[in-house]
Coordinates of C-alpha atoms in Angstrom, one line a residue:
Chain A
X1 CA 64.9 124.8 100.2
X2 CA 68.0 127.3 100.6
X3 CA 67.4 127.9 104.5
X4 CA 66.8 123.9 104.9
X5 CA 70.0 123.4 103.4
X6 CA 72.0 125.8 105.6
X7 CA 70.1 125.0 108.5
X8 CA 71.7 120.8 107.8
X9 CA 74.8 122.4 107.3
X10 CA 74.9 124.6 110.7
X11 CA 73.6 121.0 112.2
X12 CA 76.3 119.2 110.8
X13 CA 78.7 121.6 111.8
X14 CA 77.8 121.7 115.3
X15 CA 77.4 118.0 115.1
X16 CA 81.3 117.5 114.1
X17 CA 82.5 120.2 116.9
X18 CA 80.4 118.4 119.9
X19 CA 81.7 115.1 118.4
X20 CA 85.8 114.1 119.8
X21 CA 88.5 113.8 117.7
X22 CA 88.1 110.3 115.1
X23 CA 89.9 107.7 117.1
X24 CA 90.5 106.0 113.8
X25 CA 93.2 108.7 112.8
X26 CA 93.8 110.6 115.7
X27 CA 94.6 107.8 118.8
X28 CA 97.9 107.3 120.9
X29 CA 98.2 103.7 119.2
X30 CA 98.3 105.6 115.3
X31 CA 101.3 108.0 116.4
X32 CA 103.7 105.5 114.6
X33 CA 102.0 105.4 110.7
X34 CA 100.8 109.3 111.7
X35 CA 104.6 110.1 112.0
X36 CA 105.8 107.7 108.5
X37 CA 102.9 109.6 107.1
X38 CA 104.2 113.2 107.9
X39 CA 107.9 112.2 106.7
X40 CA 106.8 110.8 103.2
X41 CA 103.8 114.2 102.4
X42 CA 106.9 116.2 103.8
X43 CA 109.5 114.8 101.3
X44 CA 106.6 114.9 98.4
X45 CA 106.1 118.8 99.4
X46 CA 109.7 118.7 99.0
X47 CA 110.1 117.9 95.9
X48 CA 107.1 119.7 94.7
X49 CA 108.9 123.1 95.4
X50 CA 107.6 124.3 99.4
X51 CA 111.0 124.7 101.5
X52 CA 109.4 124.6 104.5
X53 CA 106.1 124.0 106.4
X54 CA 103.3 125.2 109.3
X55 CA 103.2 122.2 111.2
X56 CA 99.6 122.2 111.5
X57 CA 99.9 122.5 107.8
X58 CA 101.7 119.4 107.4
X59 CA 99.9 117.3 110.1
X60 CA 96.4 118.1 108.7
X61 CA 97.9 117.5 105.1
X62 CA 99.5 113.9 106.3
X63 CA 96.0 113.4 108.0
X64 CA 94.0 113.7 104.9
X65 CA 96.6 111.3 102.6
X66 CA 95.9 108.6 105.3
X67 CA 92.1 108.7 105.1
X68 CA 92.7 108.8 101.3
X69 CA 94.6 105.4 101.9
X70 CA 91.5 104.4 104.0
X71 CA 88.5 105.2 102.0
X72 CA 90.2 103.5 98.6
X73 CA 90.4 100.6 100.8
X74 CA 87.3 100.6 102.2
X75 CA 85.4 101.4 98.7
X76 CA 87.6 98.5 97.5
X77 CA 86.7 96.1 100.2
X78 CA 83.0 97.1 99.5
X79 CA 83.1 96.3 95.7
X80 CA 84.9 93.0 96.2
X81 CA 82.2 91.9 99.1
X82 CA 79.8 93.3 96.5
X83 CA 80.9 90.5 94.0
X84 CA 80.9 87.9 96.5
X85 CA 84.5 88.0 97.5
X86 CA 86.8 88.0 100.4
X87 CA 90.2 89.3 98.3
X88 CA 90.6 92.5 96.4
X89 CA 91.1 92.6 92.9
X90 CA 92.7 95.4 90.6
X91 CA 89.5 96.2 89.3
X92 CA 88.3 96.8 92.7
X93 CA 90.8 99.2 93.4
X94 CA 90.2 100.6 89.8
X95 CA 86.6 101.5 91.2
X96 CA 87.4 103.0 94.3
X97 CA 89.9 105.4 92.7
X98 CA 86.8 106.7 90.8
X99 CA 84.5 107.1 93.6
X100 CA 87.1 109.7 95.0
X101 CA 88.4 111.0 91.9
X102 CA 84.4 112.0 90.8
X103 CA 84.2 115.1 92.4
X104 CA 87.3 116.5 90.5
X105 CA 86.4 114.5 87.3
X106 CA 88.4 112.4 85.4
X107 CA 88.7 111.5 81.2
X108 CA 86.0 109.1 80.1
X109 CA 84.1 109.6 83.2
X110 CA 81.3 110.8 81.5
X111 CA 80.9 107.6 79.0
X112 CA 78.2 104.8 79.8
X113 CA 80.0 101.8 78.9
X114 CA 83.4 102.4 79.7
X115 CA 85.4 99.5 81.3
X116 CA 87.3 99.9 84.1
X117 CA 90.3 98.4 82.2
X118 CA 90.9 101.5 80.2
X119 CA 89.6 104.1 82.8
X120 CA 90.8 107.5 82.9
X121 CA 92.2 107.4 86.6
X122 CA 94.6 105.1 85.5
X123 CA 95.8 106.8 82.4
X124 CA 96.4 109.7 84.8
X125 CA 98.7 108.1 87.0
X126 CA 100.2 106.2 84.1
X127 CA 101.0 109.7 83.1
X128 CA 102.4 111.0 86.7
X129 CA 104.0 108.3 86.9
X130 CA 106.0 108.8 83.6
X131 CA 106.8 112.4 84.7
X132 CA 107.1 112.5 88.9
X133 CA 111.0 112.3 89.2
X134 CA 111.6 108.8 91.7
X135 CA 111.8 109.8 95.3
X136 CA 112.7 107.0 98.2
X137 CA 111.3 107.2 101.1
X138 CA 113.9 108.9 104.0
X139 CA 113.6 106.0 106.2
X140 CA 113.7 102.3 106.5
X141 CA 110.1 101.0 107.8
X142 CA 109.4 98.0 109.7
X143 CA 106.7 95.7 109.1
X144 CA 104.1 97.2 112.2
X145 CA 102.0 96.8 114.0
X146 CA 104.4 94.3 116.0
X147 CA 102.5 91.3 117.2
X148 CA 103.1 90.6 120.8
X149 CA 103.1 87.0 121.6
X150 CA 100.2 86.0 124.5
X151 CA 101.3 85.2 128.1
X152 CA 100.5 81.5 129.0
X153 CA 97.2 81.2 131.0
X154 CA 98.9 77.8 132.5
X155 CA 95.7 75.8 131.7
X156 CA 95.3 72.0 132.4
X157 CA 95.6 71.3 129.1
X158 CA 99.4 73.1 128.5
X159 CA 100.0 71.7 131.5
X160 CA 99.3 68.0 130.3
X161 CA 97.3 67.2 133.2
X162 CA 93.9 65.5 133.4
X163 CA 91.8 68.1 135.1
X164 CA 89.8 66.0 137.9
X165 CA 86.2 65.4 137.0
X166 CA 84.7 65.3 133.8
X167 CA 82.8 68.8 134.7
X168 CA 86.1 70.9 134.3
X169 CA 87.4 71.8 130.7
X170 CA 90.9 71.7 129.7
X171 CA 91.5 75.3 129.2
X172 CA 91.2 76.4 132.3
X173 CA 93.9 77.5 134.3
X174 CA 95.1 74.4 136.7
X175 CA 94.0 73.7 140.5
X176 CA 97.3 74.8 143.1
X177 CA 99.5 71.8 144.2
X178 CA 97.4 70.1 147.4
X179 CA 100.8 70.4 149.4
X180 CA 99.6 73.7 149.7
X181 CA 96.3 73.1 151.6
X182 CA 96.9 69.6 152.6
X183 CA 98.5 69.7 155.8
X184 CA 96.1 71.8 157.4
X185 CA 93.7 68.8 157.7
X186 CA 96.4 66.9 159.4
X187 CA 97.1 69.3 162.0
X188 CA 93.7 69.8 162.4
X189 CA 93.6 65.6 163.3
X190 CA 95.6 65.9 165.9
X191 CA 94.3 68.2 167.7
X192 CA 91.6 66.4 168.1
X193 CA 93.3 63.4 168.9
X194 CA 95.2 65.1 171.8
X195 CA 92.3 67.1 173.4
X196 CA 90.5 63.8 173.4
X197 CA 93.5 61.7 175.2
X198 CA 94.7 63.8 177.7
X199 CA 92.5 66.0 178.9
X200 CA 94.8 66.9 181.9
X201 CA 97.0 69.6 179.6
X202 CA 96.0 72.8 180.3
X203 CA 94.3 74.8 177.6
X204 CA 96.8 77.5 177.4
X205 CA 99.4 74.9 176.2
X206 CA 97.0 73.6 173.6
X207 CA 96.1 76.5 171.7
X208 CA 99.3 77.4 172.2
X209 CA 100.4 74.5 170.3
X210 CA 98.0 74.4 167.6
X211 CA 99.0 78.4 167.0
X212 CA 102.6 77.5 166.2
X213 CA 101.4 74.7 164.1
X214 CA 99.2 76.9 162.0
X215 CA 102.0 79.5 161.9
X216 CA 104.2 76.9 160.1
X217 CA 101.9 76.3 157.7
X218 CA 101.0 79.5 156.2
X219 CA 105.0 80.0 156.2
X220 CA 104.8 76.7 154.0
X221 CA 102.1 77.5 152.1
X222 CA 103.5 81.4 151.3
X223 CA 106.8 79.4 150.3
X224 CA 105.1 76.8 147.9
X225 CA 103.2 79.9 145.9
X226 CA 106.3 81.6 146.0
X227 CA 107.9 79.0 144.1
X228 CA 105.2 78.4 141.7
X229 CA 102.6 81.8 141.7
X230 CA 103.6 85.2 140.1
X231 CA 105.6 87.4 141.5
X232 CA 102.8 89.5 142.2
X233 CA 101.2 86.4 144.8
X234 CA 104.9 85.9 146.0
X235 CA 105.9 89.9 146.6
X236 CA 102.2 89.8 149.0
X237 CA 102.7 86.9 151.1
X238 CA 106.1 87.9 151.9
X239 CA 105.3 91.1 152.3
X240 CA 102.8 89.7 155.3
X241 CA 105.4 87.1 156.4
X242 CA 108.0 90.0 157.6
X243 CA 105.7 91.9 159.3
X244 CA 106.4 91.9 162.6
X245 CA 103.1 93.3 163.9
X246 CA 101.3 90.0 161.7
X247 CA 103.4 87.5 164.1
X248 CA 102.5 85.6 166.9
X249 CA 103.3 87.4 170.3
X250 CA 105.6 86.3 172.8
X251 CA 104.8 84.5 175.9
X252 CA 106.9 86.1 179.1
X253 CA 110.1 84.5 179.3
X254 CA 110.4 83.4 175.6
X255 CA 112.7 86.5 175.0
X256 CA 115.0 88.1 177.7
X257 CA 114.3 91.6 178.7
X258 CA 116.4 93.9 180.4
X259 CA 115.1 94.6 183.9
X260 CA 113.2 97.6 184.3
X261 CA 115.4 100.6 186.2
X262 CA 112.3 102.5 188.6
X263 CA 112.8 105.7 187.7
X264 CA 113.5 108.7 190.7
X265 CA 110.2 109.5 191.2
X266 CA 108.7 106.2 192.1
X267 CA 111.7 105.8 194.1
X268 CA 110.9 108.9 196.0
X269 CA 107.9 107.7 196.7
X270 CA 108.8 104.5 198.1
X271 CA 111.1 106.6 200.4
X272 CA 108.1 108.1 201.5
X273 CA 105.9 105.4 202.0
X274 CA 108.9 104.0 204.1
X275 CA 109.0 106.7 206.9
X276 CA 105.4 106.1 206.8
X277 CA 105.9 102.9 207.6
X278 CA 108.3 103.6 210.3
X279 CA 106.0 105.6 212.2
X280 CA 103.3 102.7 212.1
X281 CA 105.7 100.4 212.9
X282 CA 105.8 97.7 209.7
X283 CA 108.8 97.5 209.1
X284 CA 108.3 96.9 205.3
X285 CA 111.8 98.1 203.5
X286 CA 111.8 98.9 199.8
X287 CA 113.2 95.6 197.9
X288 CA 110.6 93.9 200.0
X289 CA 108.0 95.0 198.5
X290 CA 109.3 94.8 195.1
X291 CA 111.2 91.3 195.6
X292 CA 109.1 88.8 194.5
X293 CA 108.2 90.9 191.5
X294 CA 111.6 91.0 190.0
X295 CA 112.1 87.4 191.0
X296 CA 109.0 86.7 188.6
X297 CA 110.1 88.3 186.1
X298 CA 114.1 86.7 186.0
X299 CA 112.4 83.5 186.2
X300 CA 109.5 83.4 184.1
X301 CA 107.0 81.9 184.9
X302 CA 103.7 81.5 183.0
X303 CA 101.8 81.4 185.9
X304 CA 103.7 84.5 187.6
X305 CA 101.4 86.9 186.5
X306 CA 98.5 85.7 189.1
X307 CA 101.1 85.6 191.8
X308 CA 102.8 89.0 191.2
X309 CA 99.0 90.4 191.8
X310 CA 98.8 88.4 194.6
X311 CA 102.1 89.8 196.2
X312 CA 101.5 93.7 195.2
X313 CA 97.8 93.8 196.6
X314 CA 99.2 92.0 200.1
X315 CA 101.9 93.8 200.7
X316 CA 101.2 96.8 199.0
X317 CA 101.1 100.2 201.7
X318 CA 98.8 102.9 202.2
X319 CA 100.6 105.9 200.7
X320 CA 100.1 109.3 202.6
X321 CA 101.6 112.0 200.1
X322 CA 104.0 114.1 201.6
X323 CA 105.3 117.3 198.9
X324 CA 108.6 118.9 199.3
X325 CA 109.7 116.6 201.9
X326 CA 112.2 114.1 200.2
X327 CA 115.8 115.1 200.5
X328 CA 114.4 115.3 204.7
X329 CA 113.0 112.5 205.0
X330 CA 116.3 110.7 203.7
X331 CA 118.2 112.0 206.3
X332 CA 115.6 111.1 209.0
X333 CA 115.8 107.3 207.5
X334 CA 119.5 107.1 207.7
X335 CA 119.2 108.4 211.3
X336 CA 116.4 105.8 212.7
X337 CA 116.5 102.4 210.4
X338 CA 119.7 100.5 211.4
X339 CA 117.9 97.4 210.4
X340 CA 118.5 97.6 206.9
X341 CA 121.8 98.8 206.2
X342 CA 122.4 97.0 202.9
X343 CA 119.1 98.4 201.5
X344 CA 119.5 101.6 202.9
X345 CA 122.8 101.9 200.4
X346 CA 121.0 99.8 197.4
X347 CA 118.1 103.1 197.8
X348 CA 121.4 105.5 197.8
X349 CA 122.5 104.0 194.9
X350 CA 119.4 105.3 193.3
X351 CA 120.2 108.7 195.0
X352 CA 123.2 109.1 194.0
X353 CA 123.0 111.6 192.0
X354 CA 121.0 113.6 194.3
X355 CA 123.7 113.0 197.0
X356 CA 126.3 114.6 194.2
X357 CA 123.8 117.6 193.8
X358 CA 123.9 118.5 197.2
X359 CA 127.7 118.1 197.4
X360 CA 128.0 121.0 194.8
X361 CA 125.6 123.4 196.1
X362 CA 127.6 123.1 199.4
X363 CA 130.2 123.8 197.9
X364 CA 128.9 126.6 195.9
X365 CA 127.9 127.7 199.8
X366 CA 131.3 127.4 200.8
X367 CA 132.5 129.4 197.9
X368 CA 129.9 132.2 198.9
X369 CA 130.9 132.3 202.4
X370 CA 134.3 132.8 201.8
X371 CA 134.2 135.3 199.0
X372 CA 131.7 137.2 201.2
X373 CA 134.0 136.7 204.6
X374 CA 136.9 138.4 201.9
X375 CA 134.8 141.0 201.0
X376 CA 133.7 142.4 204.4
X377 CA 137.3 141.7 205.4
Chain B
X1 CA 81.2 93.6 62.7
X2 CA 84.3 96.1 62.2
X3 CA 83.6 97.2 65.6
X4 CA 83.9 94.1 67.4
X5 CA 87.6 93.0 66.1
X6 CA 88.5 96.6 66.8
X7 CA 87.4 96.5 70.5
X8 CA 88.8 93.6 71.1
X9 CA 91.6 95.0 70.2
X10 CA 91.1 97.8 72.2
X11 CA 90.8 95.6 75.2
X12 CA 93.5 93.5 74.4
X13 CA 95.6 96.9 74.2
X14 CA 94.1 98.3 78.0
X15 CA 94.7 94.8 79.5
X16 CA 98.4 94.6 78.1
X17 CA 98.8 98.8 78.8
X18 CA 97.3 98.3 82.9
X19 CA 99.5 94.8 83.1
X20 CA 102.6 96.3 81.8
X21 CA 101.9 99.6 83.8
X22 CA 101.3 97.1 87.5
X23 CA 104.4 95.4 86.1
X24 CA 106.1 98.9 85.8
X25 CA 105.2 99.9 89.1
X26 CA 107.5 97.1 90.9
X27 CA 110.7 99.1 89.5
X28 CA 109.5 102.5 90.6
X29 CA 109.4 102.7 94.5
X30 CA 106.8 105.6 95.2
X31 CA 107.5 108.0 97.9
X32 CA 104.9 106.3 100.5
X33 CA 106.3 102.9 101.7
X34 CA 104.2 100.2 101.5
X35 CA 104.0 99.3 105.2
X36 CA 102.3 102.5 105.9
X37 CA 99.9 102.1 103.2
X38 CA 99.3 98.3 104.2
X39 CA 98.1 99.3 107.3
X40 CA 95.6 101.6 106.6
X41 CA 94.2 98.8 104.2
X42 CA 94.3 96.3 106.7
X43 CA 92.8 98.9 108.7
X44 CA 89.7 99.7 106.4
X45 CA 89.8 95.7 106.1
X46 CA 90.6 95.0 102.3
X47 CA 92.5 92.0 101.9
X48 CA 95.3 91.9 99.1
X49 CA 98.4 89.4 98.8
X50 CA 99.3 90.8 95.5
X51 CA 102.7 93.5 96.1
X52 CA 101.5 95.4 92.6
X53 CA 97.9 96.7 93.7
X54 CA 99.7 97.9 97.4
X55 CA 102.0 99.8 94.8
X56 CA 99.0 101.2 92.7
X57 CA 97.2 102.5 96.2
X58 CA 100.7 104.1 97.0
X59 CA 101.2 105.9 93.9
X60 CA 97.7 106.9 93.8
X61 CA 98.0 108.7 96.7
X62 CA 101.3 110.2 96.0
X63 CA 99.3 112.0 92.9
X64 CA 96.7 113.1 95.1
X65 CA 99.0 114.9 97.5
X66 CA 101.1 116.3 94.7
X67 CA 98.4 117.8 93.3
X68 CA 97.3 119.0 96.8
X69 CA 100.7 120.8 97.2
X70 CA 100.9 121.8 93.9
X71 CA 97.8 124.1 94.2
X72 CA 98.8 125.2 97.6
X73 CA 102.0 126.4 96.0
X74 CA 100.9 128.4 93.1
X75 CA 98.3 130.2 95.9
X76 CA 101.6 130.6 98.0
X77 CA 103.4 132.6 94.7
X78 CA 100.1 134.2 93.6
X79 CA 100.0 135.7 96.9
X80 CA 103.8 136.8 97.3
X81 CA 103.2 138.5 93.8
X82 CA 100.3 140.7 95.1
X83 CA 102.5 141.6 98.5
X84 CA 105.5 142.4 96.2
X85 CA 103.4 144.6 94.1
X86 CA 102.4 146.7 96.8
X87 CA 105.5 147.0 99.0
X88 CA 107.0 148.8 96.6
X89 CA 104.2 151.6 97.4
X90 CA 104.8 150.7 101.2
X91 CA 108.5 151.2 101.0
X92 CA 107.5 155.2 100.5
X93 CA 105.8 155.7 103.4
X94 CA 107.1 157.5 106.8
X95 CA 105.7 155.2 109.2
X96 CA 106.4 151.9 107.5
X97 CA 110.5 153.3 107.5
X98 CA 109.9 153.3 111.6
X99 CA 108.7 149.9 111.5
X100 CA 111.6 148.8 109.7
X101 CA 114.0 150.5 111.9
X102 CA 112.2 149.3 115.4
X103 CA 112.2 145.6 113.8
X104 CA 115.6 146.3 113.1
X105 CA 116.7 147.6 116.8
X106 CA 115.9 144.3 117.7
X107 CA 117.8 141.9 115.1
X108 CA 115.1 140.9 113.2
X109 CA 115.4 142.0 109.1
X110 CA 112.6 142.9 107.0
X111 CA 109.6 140.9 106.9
X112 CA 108.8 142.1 103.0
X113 CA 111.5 140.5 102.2
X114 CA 111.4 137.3 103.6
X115 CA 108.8 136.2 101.7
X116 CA 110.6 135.9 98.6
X117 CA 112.7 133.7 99.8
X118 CA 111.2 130.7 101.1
X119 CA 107.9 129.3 100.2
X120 CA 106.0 127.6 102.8
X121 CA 103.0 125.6 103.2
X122 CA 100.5 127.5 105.4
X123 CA 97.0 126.5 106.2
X124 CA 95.8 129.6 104.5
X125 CA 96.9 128.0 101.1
X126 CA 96.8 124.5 101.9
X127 CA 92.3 125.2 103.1
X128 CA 91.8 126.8 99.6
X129 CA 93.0 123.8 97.4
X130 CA 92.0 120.8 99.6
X131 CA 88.8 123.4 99.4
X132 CA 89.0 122.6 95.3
X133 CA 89.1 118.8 95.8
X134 CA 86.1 118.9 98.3
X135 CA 87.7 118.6 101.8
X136 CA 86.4 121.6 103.6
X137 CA 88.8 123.1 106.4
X138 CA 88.2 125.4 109.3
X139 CA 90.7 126.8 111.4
X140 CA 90.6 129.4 114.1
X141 CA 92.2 132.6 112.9
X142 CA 95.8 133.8 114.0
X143 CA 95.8 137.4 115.3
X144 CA 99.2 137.9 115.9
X145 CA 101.3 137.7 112.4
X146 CA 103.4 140.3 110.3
X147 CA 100.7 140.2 108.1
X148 CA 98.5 142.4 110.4
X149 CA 101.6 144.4 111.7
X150 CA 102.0 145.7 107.7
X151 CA 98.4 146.4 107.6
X152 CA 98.7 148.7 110.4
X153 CA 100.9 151.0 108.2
X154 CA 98.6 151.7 105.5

């Protein structure tokens, strides 16, 4: 019997350290009464005689008033349900004071037919009431917990609309305004209208067409549920809206560019490929070649982009590559091509700086000449 | 017969002493406000409109947790009493003098004496009389105190 008892007890202890702290007492949403709690035991210590406190002391002290407050209420509650009713009574109360104070023992608990009216428990606190000195509480406590009013659902029936059909109860939330999705179906219409009539238009126009259209509409539609959704639908779609990468692209000519500048090296190789030329005999200068490109592009045409091919694969030259020849092959061009002054000095433009390189290092030649001419002098 | 009127009595007498005593309770205001103590009642879900029996709960528990402390305290003196006696013995020895002195060196006075000045509520004394009541506590020891410093010396 002994061992059977210990054993339960070494269960039961085991039991309580595996199980996690009581929520009822011990939760982030009790901190408020948990703190009133340690405030009032504190100030009871107080006056008791303590002048001062272990915290843990006076937390698990606080901790054990408040599930003394619990279990009256809950032996109380149980009596009243017990004689059919909802509401405590004083007798009630009377009762539950008993069930805790039985372990300790209180005067007249022993008799049979005592009545609760003239129980010992309440003598006692008659009596500590007549001799505790009167101690206010340090603070002044609000009614809690706080009761937070409900966010409206925006249902049909707050609304005051009829929802449509019979099938749809009131209290669910209401359908979007059809603004919203209605003018899709009328863009759609048309569409349809216009690829039957005139069946000339190109495609490209078309979709074109029915692109922007749809473009405008979403912009609508993200506008109307910013008006009327929460901020969280609104912050979304205007998040998408700005986003440059989510836009339509541009067709070529829609926004103007700055010409492209050919960088040196490309140059340099269309010098090349021009002595090349020279030797064949085609005659082909530079701004020839690329002409018609950059005339496509200033103008802008949808349809340049088959022609530019067109142009580059006719007139484009066999290259030969020729390494370390460059600066050479300039001077060699100025020498034979009369032909084309004006380009010739359009392709020094580009090597201009080049020109201005070589001016230095002459110089620097010069410089070297002189100083050695001094120094063997 | 002689009983009855006599009960009667008697019960006339408890209803009139428990009504005047509820009445009573609306002057004194017990240490525990009544908000906190409605909450744990709305808590354990006992429903009450009347102001008097939230007061009775209140001062109910204000007598539990004066009796609490006020066993916790007399275990507090009883056991400064039995330090006191033997410090005096203490206060003889060689090595406990050194102690003194190194605590001193660093600012801190006598720990002997400390104690008679403040009484506090520790979990040694608080475990012993919620023990009493029937609320058993277990706490994990604390190695490092004075307490085991003085023991040292002996």
């Amino acid at each position: 019997m002994n061992n059977g008892c210990l054993e339960n007890r070494k269960k039961e202890h085991d039991n309580s350290q595996k199980r996690p702290k009581s929520y009822k007492f011990g939760s982030k949403s009790d901190d408020f009464a948990l703190a009133i709690a340690k405030v009032a035991v504190a100030q009871l210590c107080e006056s008791v005689g303590f002048q001062g406190f272990h915290l843990s002391a006076l937390e698990t002290l606080s901790d054990i008033s408040v599930r003394y407050i619990y279990s009256i209420g809950k032996t109380a509650n149980l009596s009243a349900n017990l004689a059919g009713r909802v509401e405590g009574n004083v007798f009630d109360i009377i009762h539950g004071l008993e069930d805790l104070g039985s372990n300790l023992g209180f005067s007249g608990a022993s008799d049979v037919d005592r009545c609760v009216v003239s129980s010992g428990v309440v003598k006692d606190i008659t009596h500590f009431v007549g001799v505790s000195d009167f101690i206010p509480f340090a603070y002044d406590v609000p009614g809690f917990p706080v009761v937070k009013e409900s966010a409206k659902t925006g249902s049909f029936w707050e609304k005051g609309e009829d929802p449509p059909g019979e099938h749809i109860p009131s209290w669910l939330p209401a359908f979007p305004d059809p603004e919203t999705y209605a003018t899709r179906l009328s863009v759609e219409n048309e569409t349809m209208g216009v690829s039957n009539g005139k069946k000339t238009e190109s495609e490209l126009e078309r979709v074109e067409r029915n692109m922007d259209r749809s473009l405008l509409n979403l912009q609508l539609r993200f506008a109307h549920n910013e008006n009327k959704g929460g901020s969280s639908h609104g912050s979304g779609y205007v998040a998408t809206e700005s986003n440059p990468y989510l836009a339509a692209p541009l067709h070529v000519g829609e926004k103007e560019v700055s010409s492209v500048v050919l960088p040196t090296k490309l140059s340099n190789e269309v010098a090349l490929r021009n002595p090349v030329h020279v030797d064949v005999g085609n005659h082909v200068s530079v701004l020839e070649t690329f002409a018609p490109a950059i005339e496509a592009m200033k103008s802008g045409l949808c349809d340049s982009d088959n022609v530019k091919k067109k142009l580059l694969y006719d007139q484009r030259p066999t290259v030969r590559f020729k390494i370390g020849i460059g600066k050479k092959s300039l001077g060699t061009m100025s020498d034979l091509n009369s032909q084309n002054e004006e380009d010739l000095l359009k392709i020094a433009s580009w090597f201009g700086n080049d020109n201005e390189k070589d001016d230095k290092k002459r110089r620097v030649e010069k410089i070297l000449k002189e100083s050695v001419e001094s120094s063997k002098e | 017969m002689n009983h009855n009127p006599q009960s009667s009595d008697g019960k006339h007498d408890d209803d009139s002493a428990l009504s005047d005593f509820l009445a009573s309770l609306m002057d004194y205001a017990p240490t525990i406000p009544d908000e906190l103590v409605e909450h744990y009642l709305a808590k354990s879900g006992f429903q009450c409109p009347d102001v008097r029996l939230i007061r009775l709960v209140a001062v109910a528990t204000q007598k539990f947790v004066a009796e609490v402390a006020s066993d916790a305290l007399q275990h507090c003196k009883a056991r400064q009493a039995a330090v006191v006696k033997d410090k005096r013995e203490k206060q003889q020895k060689v090595i406990y003098l050194c102690l003194l002195s190194f605590l001193i060196s660093f600012g801190l006075s006598d720990p002997l004496l400390e104690q008679d000045k403040r009484l506090i509520l520790t979990m040694d004394d608080l475990s012993k009389s919620l023990r009493e009541v029937g609320i058993e506590i277990s706490t994990l020891p604390l190695y490092i105190s004075l307490h085991v410093l003085v023991s040292i010396t002996k």
